[in-house]
Tab-separated table of C-alpha atoms in Angstrom:
chain	number	residue	atom	x	y	z
A	1	MET	CA	0.053	-0.121	0.189
A	2	LEU	CA	1.224	3.429	-1.062
A	3	ILE	CA	0.565	6.772	1.323
A	4	ASP	CA	0.695	9.949	-0.589
A	5	HIS	CA	2.383	11.921	2.065
A	6	PRO	CA	1.328	15.658	1.816
A	7	LEU	CA	5.044	16.795	1.640
A	8	LEU	CA	7.307	13.832	0.747
A	9	GLY	CA	5.098	12.067	-2.234
A	10	LEU	CA	4.323	8.704	-2.320
A	11	ARG	CA	5.635	6.396	0.274
A	12	ASP	CA	5.691	2.849	1.026
A	13	SER	CA	3.074	2.022	4.211
A	14	SER	CA	6.011	-0.210	5.563
A	15	GLU	CA	7.494	3.291	6.597
A	16	PHE	CA	4.617	3.915	8.637
A	17	ILE	CA	2.856	2.763	11.890
A	18	TYR	CA	-0.917	2.612	12.267
A	19	ARG	CA	-1.922	4.462	15.451
A	20	GLY	CA	-5.398	4.102	15.425
A	21	ASP	CA	-8.737	6.246	15.030
A	22	ALA	CA	-7.988	9.828	14.410
A	23	LYS	CA	-10.397	10.909	17.022
A	24	LEU	CA	-7.516	10.475	19.306
A	25	LEU	CA	-6.409	13.956	18.289
A	26	TYR	CA	-9.370	15.241	20.330
A	27	ARG	CA	-8.919	14.670	24.165
A	28	PRO	CA	-12.024	15.539	26.083
A	29	ASN	CA	-11.674	18.375	28.569
A	30	TRP	CA	-11.411	16.654	32.050
A	31	LYS	CA	-13.064	19.741	33.430
A	32	SER	CA	-16.571	19.326	31.392
A	33	LYS	CA	-19.870	18.231	33.098
A	34	ASN	CA	-19.519	14.369	31.973
A	35	SER	CA	-15.716	14.120	31.651
A	36	LYS	CA	-15.919	10.693	32.824
A	37	THR	CA	-18.280	9.327	30.191
A	38	LYS	CA	-16.415	11.208	27.477
A	39	PHE	CA	-12.740	9.667	28.769
A	40	ILE	CA	-14.340	6.216	28.583
A	41	ASP	CA	-15.558	6.995	25.151
A	42	TYR	CA	-12.091	8.744	24.190
A	43	GLY	CA	-10.109	5.673	25.598
A	44	TYR	CA	-12.021	2.801	24.665
A	45	LEU	CA	-14.873	3.111	22.211
A	46	ARG	CA	-14.478	3.114	18.554
A	47	LYS	CA	-16.954	3.001	15.856
A	48	ASN	CA	-14.593	0.685	13.513
A	49	PRO	CA	-16.726	1.368	10.422
A	50	ALA	CA	-16.710	-1.160	7.557
A	51	GLY	CA	-16.089	1.594	4.823
A	52	VAL	CA	-14.597	5.344	5.111
A	53	HIS	CA	-12.405	5.738	8.116
A	54	LYS	CA	-10.300	8.765	9.501
A	55	GLU	CA	-6.987	7.172	10.703
A	56	LEU	CA	-3.822	8.462	12.496
A	57	TRP	CA	-0.622	6.992	10.910
A	58	TYR	CA	2.625	7.891	12.000
A	59	HIS	CA	5.872	8.151	9.837
A	60	GLU	CA	8.535	6.496	11.949
A	61	GLN	CA	10.935	5.526	9.180
A	62	GLY	CA	10.754	8.928	7.685
A	63	ASP	CA	9.930	12.481	8.717
A	64	ARG	CA	8.373	11.551	11.771
A	65	SER	CA	5.278	13.385	11.025
A	66	TRP	CA	1.871	12.180	12.033
A	67	LEU	CA	-0.735	12.055	9.250
A	68	VAL	CA	-4.418	11.926	9.283
A	69	VAL	CA	-5.293	9.383	6.445
A	70	THR	CA	-8.801	9.012	5.362
A	71	ARG	CA	-8.972	5.280	3.928
A	72	ASN	CA	-11.839	2.814	2.993
A	73	THR	CA	-11.571	0.097	5.264
A	74	VAL	CA	-13.252	-2.483	2.804
A	75	THR	CA	-11.348	-1.446	-0.422
A	76	HIS	CA	-8.089	-0.029	1.080
A	77	GLU	CA	-8.568	2.764	-1.157
A	78	ILE	CA	-6.815	6.105	0.270
A	79	LEU	CA	-9.177	8.910	-0.401
A	80	LYS	CA	-7.293	11.742	1.515
A	81	VAL	CA	-3.965	12.393	3.373
A	82	GLU	CA	-3.374	15.426	5.585
A	83	LEU	CA	-0.852	16.407	8.087
A	84	ALA	CA	-2.276	16.245	11.879
A	85	ARG	CA	-1.000	19.496	12.376
A	86	ASP	CA	-3.130	20.871	9.747
A	87	THR	CA	-6.413	19.336	10.785
A	88	LYS	CA	-6.806	20.928	14.085
A	89	GLY	CA	-10.183	21.460	14.676
A	90	LYS	CA	-11.378	19.997	11.317
A	91	LEU	CA	-11.976	16.629	12.167
A	92	LYS	CA	-15.057	16.480	14.552
B	1	MET	CA	53.415	5.009	32.892
B	2	ALA	CA	52.754	4.856	29.229
B	3	LYS	CA	50.858	7.471	27.871
B	4	LEU	CA	47.294	6.262	26.641
B	5	VAL	CA	46.004	7.682	23.238
B	6	LEU	CA	42.248	7.294	22.944
B	7	LYS	CA	41.527	5.975	19.163
B	8	ILE	CA	38.119	6.337	17.540
B	9	GLU	CA	36.774	3.036	16.447
B	10	LYS	CA	34.591	3.220	13.452
B	11	PRO	CA	31.551	0.885	13.357
B	12	LEU	CA	32.535	-0.949	10.338
B	13	ASN	CA	36.356	-0.766	10.859
B	14	GLY	CA	36.946	0.910	7.564
B	15	TYR	CA	35.292	-1.675	5.472
B	16	SER	CA	35.729	-1.503	1.959
B	17	LYS	CA	35.056	-4.168	-0.544
B	18	VAL	CA	33.930	-4.686	-4.217
B	19	VAL	CA	31.146	-7.196	-4.717
B	20	ASN	CA	29.757	-7.944	-7.922
B	21	LYS	CA	31.426	-4.888	-9.599
B	22	LEU	CA	29.633	-2.536	-6.889
B	23	LYS	CA	32.073	-0.750	-4.681
B	24	ILE	CA	30.948	-0.551	-0.991
B	25	ASP	CA	33.082	1.411	1.467
B	26	GLU	CA	32.560	2.714	4.796
B	27	TYR	CA	31.824	6.347	4.608
B	28	GLN	CA	33.688	7.941	7.542
B	29	PHE	CA	32.961	11.256	9.189
B	30	ASP	CA	34.199	12.929	12.154
B	31	SER	CA	30.919	14.158	13.471
B	32	LEU	CA	27.101	14.023	12.855
B	33	ILE	CA	24.597	16.203	14.844
B	34	SER	CA	21.223	16.621	14.501
B	35	LEU	CA	19.218	19.999	14.361
B	36	ALA	CA	15.714	20.381	15.631
B	37	ILE	CA	13.965	23.639	14.814
B	38	PRO	CA	12.271	25.106	18.079
B	39	LEU	CA	8.444	26.029	17.378
B	40	LYS	CA	7.752	29.122	15.560
B	41	ARG	CA	11.778	29.907	14.984
B	42	GLU	CA	12.000	28.668	11.459
B	43	ARG	CA	13.175	32.195	10.458
B	44	LYS	CA	15.946	32.794	12.831
B	45	CYS	CA	17.212	29.065	12.279
B	46	LYS	CA	17.469	29.669	8.356
B	47	LEU	CA	19.445	32.977	8.923
B	48	ASN	CA	21.686	30.768	11.504
B	49	PHE	CA	22.082	27.921	9.245
B	50	LYS	CA	23.279	30.088	6.531
B	51	LYS	CA	25.652	32.111	8.982
B	52	SER	CA	27.000	28.774	10.347
B	53	LEU	CA	27.724	26.995	7.119
B	54	GLY	CA	27.743	29.612	4.255
B	55	GLU	CA	24.752	27.886	2.451
B	56	PRO	CA	20.979	28.382	2.721
B	57	MET	CA	19.030	25.899	4.788
B	58	PRO	CA	17.780	22.950	2.608
B	59	ASN	CA	13.927	22.074	1.974
B	60	ILE	CA	12.744	18.866	3.139
B	61	GLU	CA	14.408	15.967	1.599
B	62	ASN	CA	17.024	18.023	0.071
B	63	SER	CA	20.778	18.879	1.281
B	64	ILE	CA	23.845	21.193	0.757
B	65	ILE	CA	27.512	20.774	0.958
B	66	ASN	CA	29.481	23.916	1.922
B	67	LYS	CA	33.043	24.733	0.616
B	68	SER	CA	34.525	22.941	3.732
B	69	GLY	CA	32.751	19.657	2.491
B	70	ILE	CA	30.237	19.736	5.405
B	71	LEU	CA	26.987	17.961	4.479
B	72	GLY	CA	23.593	19.439	5.405
B	73	PHE	CA	20.475	17.524	4.716
B	74	ARG	CA	16.802	18.177	5.891
B	75	ILE	CA	14.482	14.960	7.094
B	76	GLY	CA	11.266	16.913	7.961
B	77	ILE	CA	9.851	20.296	8.705
B	78	ASP	CA	11.761	20.635	11.797
B	79	PHE	CA	14.427	18.104	11.560
B	80	LEU	CA	18.089	18.233	10.134
B	81	PHE	CA	21.292	16.392	10.107
B	82	VAL	CA	24.678	17.959	9.669
B	83	CYS	CA	27.650	15.738	8.860
B	84	ASN	CA	31.266	16.724	8.865
B	85	PRO	CA	33.615	14.431	7.156
B	86	SER	CA	36.877	15.974	8.459
B	87	HIS	CA	36.496	19.990	8.933
B	88	SER	CA	38.647	20.507	11.901
B	89	SER	CA	37.190	23.852	13.097
B	90	PHE	CA	33.522	22.006	12.949
B	91	THR	CA	32.915	21.182	16.903
B	92	LYS	CA	34.895	24.354	18.043
B	93	LYS	CA	33.432	27.038	15.835
B	94	THR	CA	30.223	25.863	13.565
B	95	VAL	CA	28.422	23.747	16.452
B	96	PRO	CA	28.455	26.709	19.027
B	97	LEU	CA	27.254	29.130	16.190
B	98	LEU	CA	24.234	26.385	15.259
B	99	LYS	CA	23.426	26.161	18.726
B	100	GLN	CA	22.434	29.690	19.201
B	101	ALA	CA	19.230	28.765	17.166
B	102	PHE	CA	18.855	24.956	16.814
B	103	TYR	CA	18.474	22.329	19.518
B	104	ILE	CA	21.747	20.257	18.964
B	105	THR	CA	22.112	16.594	19.715
B	106	ASP	CA	25.458	15.119	18.662
B	107	GLN	CA	24.708	11.593	16.997
B	108	THR	CA	28.355	10.662	15.803
B	109	GLY	CA	28.220	7.242	17.727
B	110	GLY	CA	24.790	6.366	16.949
B	111	TRP	CA	25.057	6.106	12.819
B	112	CYS	CA	27.516	4.657	10.369
B	113	GLY	CA	27.868	5.540	6.833
B	114	VAL	CA	27.983	3.336	3.888
B	115	ARG	CA	29.203	4.591	0.155
B	116	VAL	CA	27.795	2.199	-2.446
B	117	GLU	CA	29.004	3.007	-6.194
B	118	GLY	CA	28.616	1.139	-9.340
B	119	ASP	CA	26.757	0.694	-12.648
B	120	ARG	CA	24.272	-1.727	-11.246
B	121	VAL	CA	23.858	0.090	-7.828
B	122	ILE	CA	20.157	0.931	-8.529
B	123	GLU	CA	19.338	-2.544	-9.168
B	124	MET	CA	21.039	-3.644	-6.085
B	125	LEU	CA	19.132	-0.974	-3.860
B	126	GLU	CA	15.843	-1.969	-5.613
B	127	ARG	CA	15.776	-5.296	-3.622
B	128	ILE	CA	16.212	-3.740	-0.330
B	129	CYS	CA	14.909	-0.083	-0.673
B	130	PRO	CA	11.133	0.888	-1.091
B	131	LEU	CA	11.702	4.357	-2.634
B	132	ASN	CA	11.242	5.405	-6.234
B	133	LEU	CA	15.212	5.639	-7.094
B	134	SER	CA	14.684	7.106	-10.626
B	135	GLN	CA	16.448	10.487	-10.955
B	136	LYS	CA	13.201	12.211	-11.998
B	137	ILE	CA	11.733	11.318	-8.483
B	138	PHE	CA	15.099	11.046	-6.400
B	139	ALA	CA	17.595	13.711	-7.820
B	140	ILE	CA	21.272	14.521	-7.183
B	141	GLY	CA	21.599	15.762	-3.924
B	142	ASP	CA	18.113	14.366	-2.592
B	143	VAL	CA	17.968	12.712	0.799
B	144	LYS	CA	15.384	10.484	2.000
B	145	ARG	CA	14.738	8.798	5.319
B	146	THR	CA	13.448	4.992	4.552
B	147	ILE	CA	13.433	1.682	5.790
B	148	MET	CA	15.856	-1.184	4.257
B	149	ASP	CA	15.393	-4.893	5.497
B	150	HIS	CA	13.815	-3.818	8.585
B	151	LEU	CA	16.675	-1.044	9.157
B	152	ASN	CA	16.126	2.577	9.550
B	153	VAL	CA	18.321	4.339	6.552
B	154	ILE	CA	18.812	7.710	5.319
B	155	ILE	CA	19.907	7.598	1.696
B	156	PHE	CA	21.663	10.508	-0.003
B	157	ARG	CA	22.294	10.266	-3.618
B	158	GLU	CA	25.672	11.780	-4.593
B	159	THR	CA	25.754	11.005	-8.289
B	160	GLU	CA	23.583	9.084	-10.546
B	161	LYS	CA	25.418	5.917	-9.461
B	162	LYS	CA	26.712	6.827	-6.051
B	163	PHE	CA	24.865	6.781	-3.112
B	164	ILE	CA	25.592	7.069	0.913
B	165	LEU	CA	23.385	5.441	3.172
B	166	PHE	CA	23.382	6.161	7.079
B	167	SER	CA	22.072	3.424	9.238
B	168	PRO	CA	22.339	3.077	13.064
B	169	SER	CA	25.733	1.864	14.163
B	170	SER	CA	24.266	-0.866	16.684
B	171	SER	CA	22.799	-2.837	13.664
B	172	SER	CA	25.480	-1.858	10.961
B	173	GLY	CA	26.707	-5.493	10.645
B	174	SER	CA	23.468	-6.638	9.847
B	175	PHE	CA	23.172	-3.769	7.302
B	176	ILE	CA	26.345	-4.332	5.569
B	177	LYS	CA	25.496	-7.915	5.370
B	178	SER	CA	22.221	-7.038	3.577
B	179	ILE	CA	23.936	-5.049	1.129
B	180	GLU	CA	26.203	-7.618	0.393
B	181	ILE	CA	23.679	-10.273	-0.054
B	182	SER	CA	21.770	-7.718	-2.364
B	183	SER	CA	24.711	-7.066	-4.588
B	184	ARG	CA	25.687	-10.766	-4.997
B	185	ASN	CA	21.917	-11.312	-6.079
B	186	ILE	CA	21.668	-8.793	-8.856
């Protein structure tokens, strides 16, 4: 599988590590009213869709950047690749 | 009492071999440092880099070689390496200058360099390297960090048929073995 890195171009997926659902970028506010429920959701609950999914990938054997990869989990087609630092506030 | 003299041992002990008409040599350097750009200080770092090394800071996956032969290459947005093959004033003059803007880590003992050269060098590398090595994509002077035979490697293209590969010194024995095997199998 090839990942089209926004800065470096097409790179083999063996250079990357899959780090889970991109919702991990959004840690709940511990001061919020129902923070306990939100943290359980953040820590343990995943939608795991059969279809389009936003994922976190880390370019460990490359430029050490964090990417948000939009991937179809059924076909493995990669629809979009963004730097995680550029997606702040856009994913929810 | 006899005077003790400390002698630097290179990770591959000056390895040099020709395998299947490919020349494989240990690329020896005096020092290798990594530079990290502090958050929101890129402009200051660019000026400092130019002042310290006499060349503009390279773009991501590009490199510079200054008139003293010092090689600088940029791996990511905020991360560079500077390799000094033999320039004597590097540690005393250049590094303190760079320290004024960058976060610096000495990585000299952590890496080993291997220079591979020959007409069929691309064929040899294609067996272990997942990158597209055609000159349109990976031009002379370009640098990329990747994975070869499960080992982390930084690859630098010196000429069309000459590359320098930097790999962790702790696994340099395994790395040189995989280069040799790949060279034999072309």
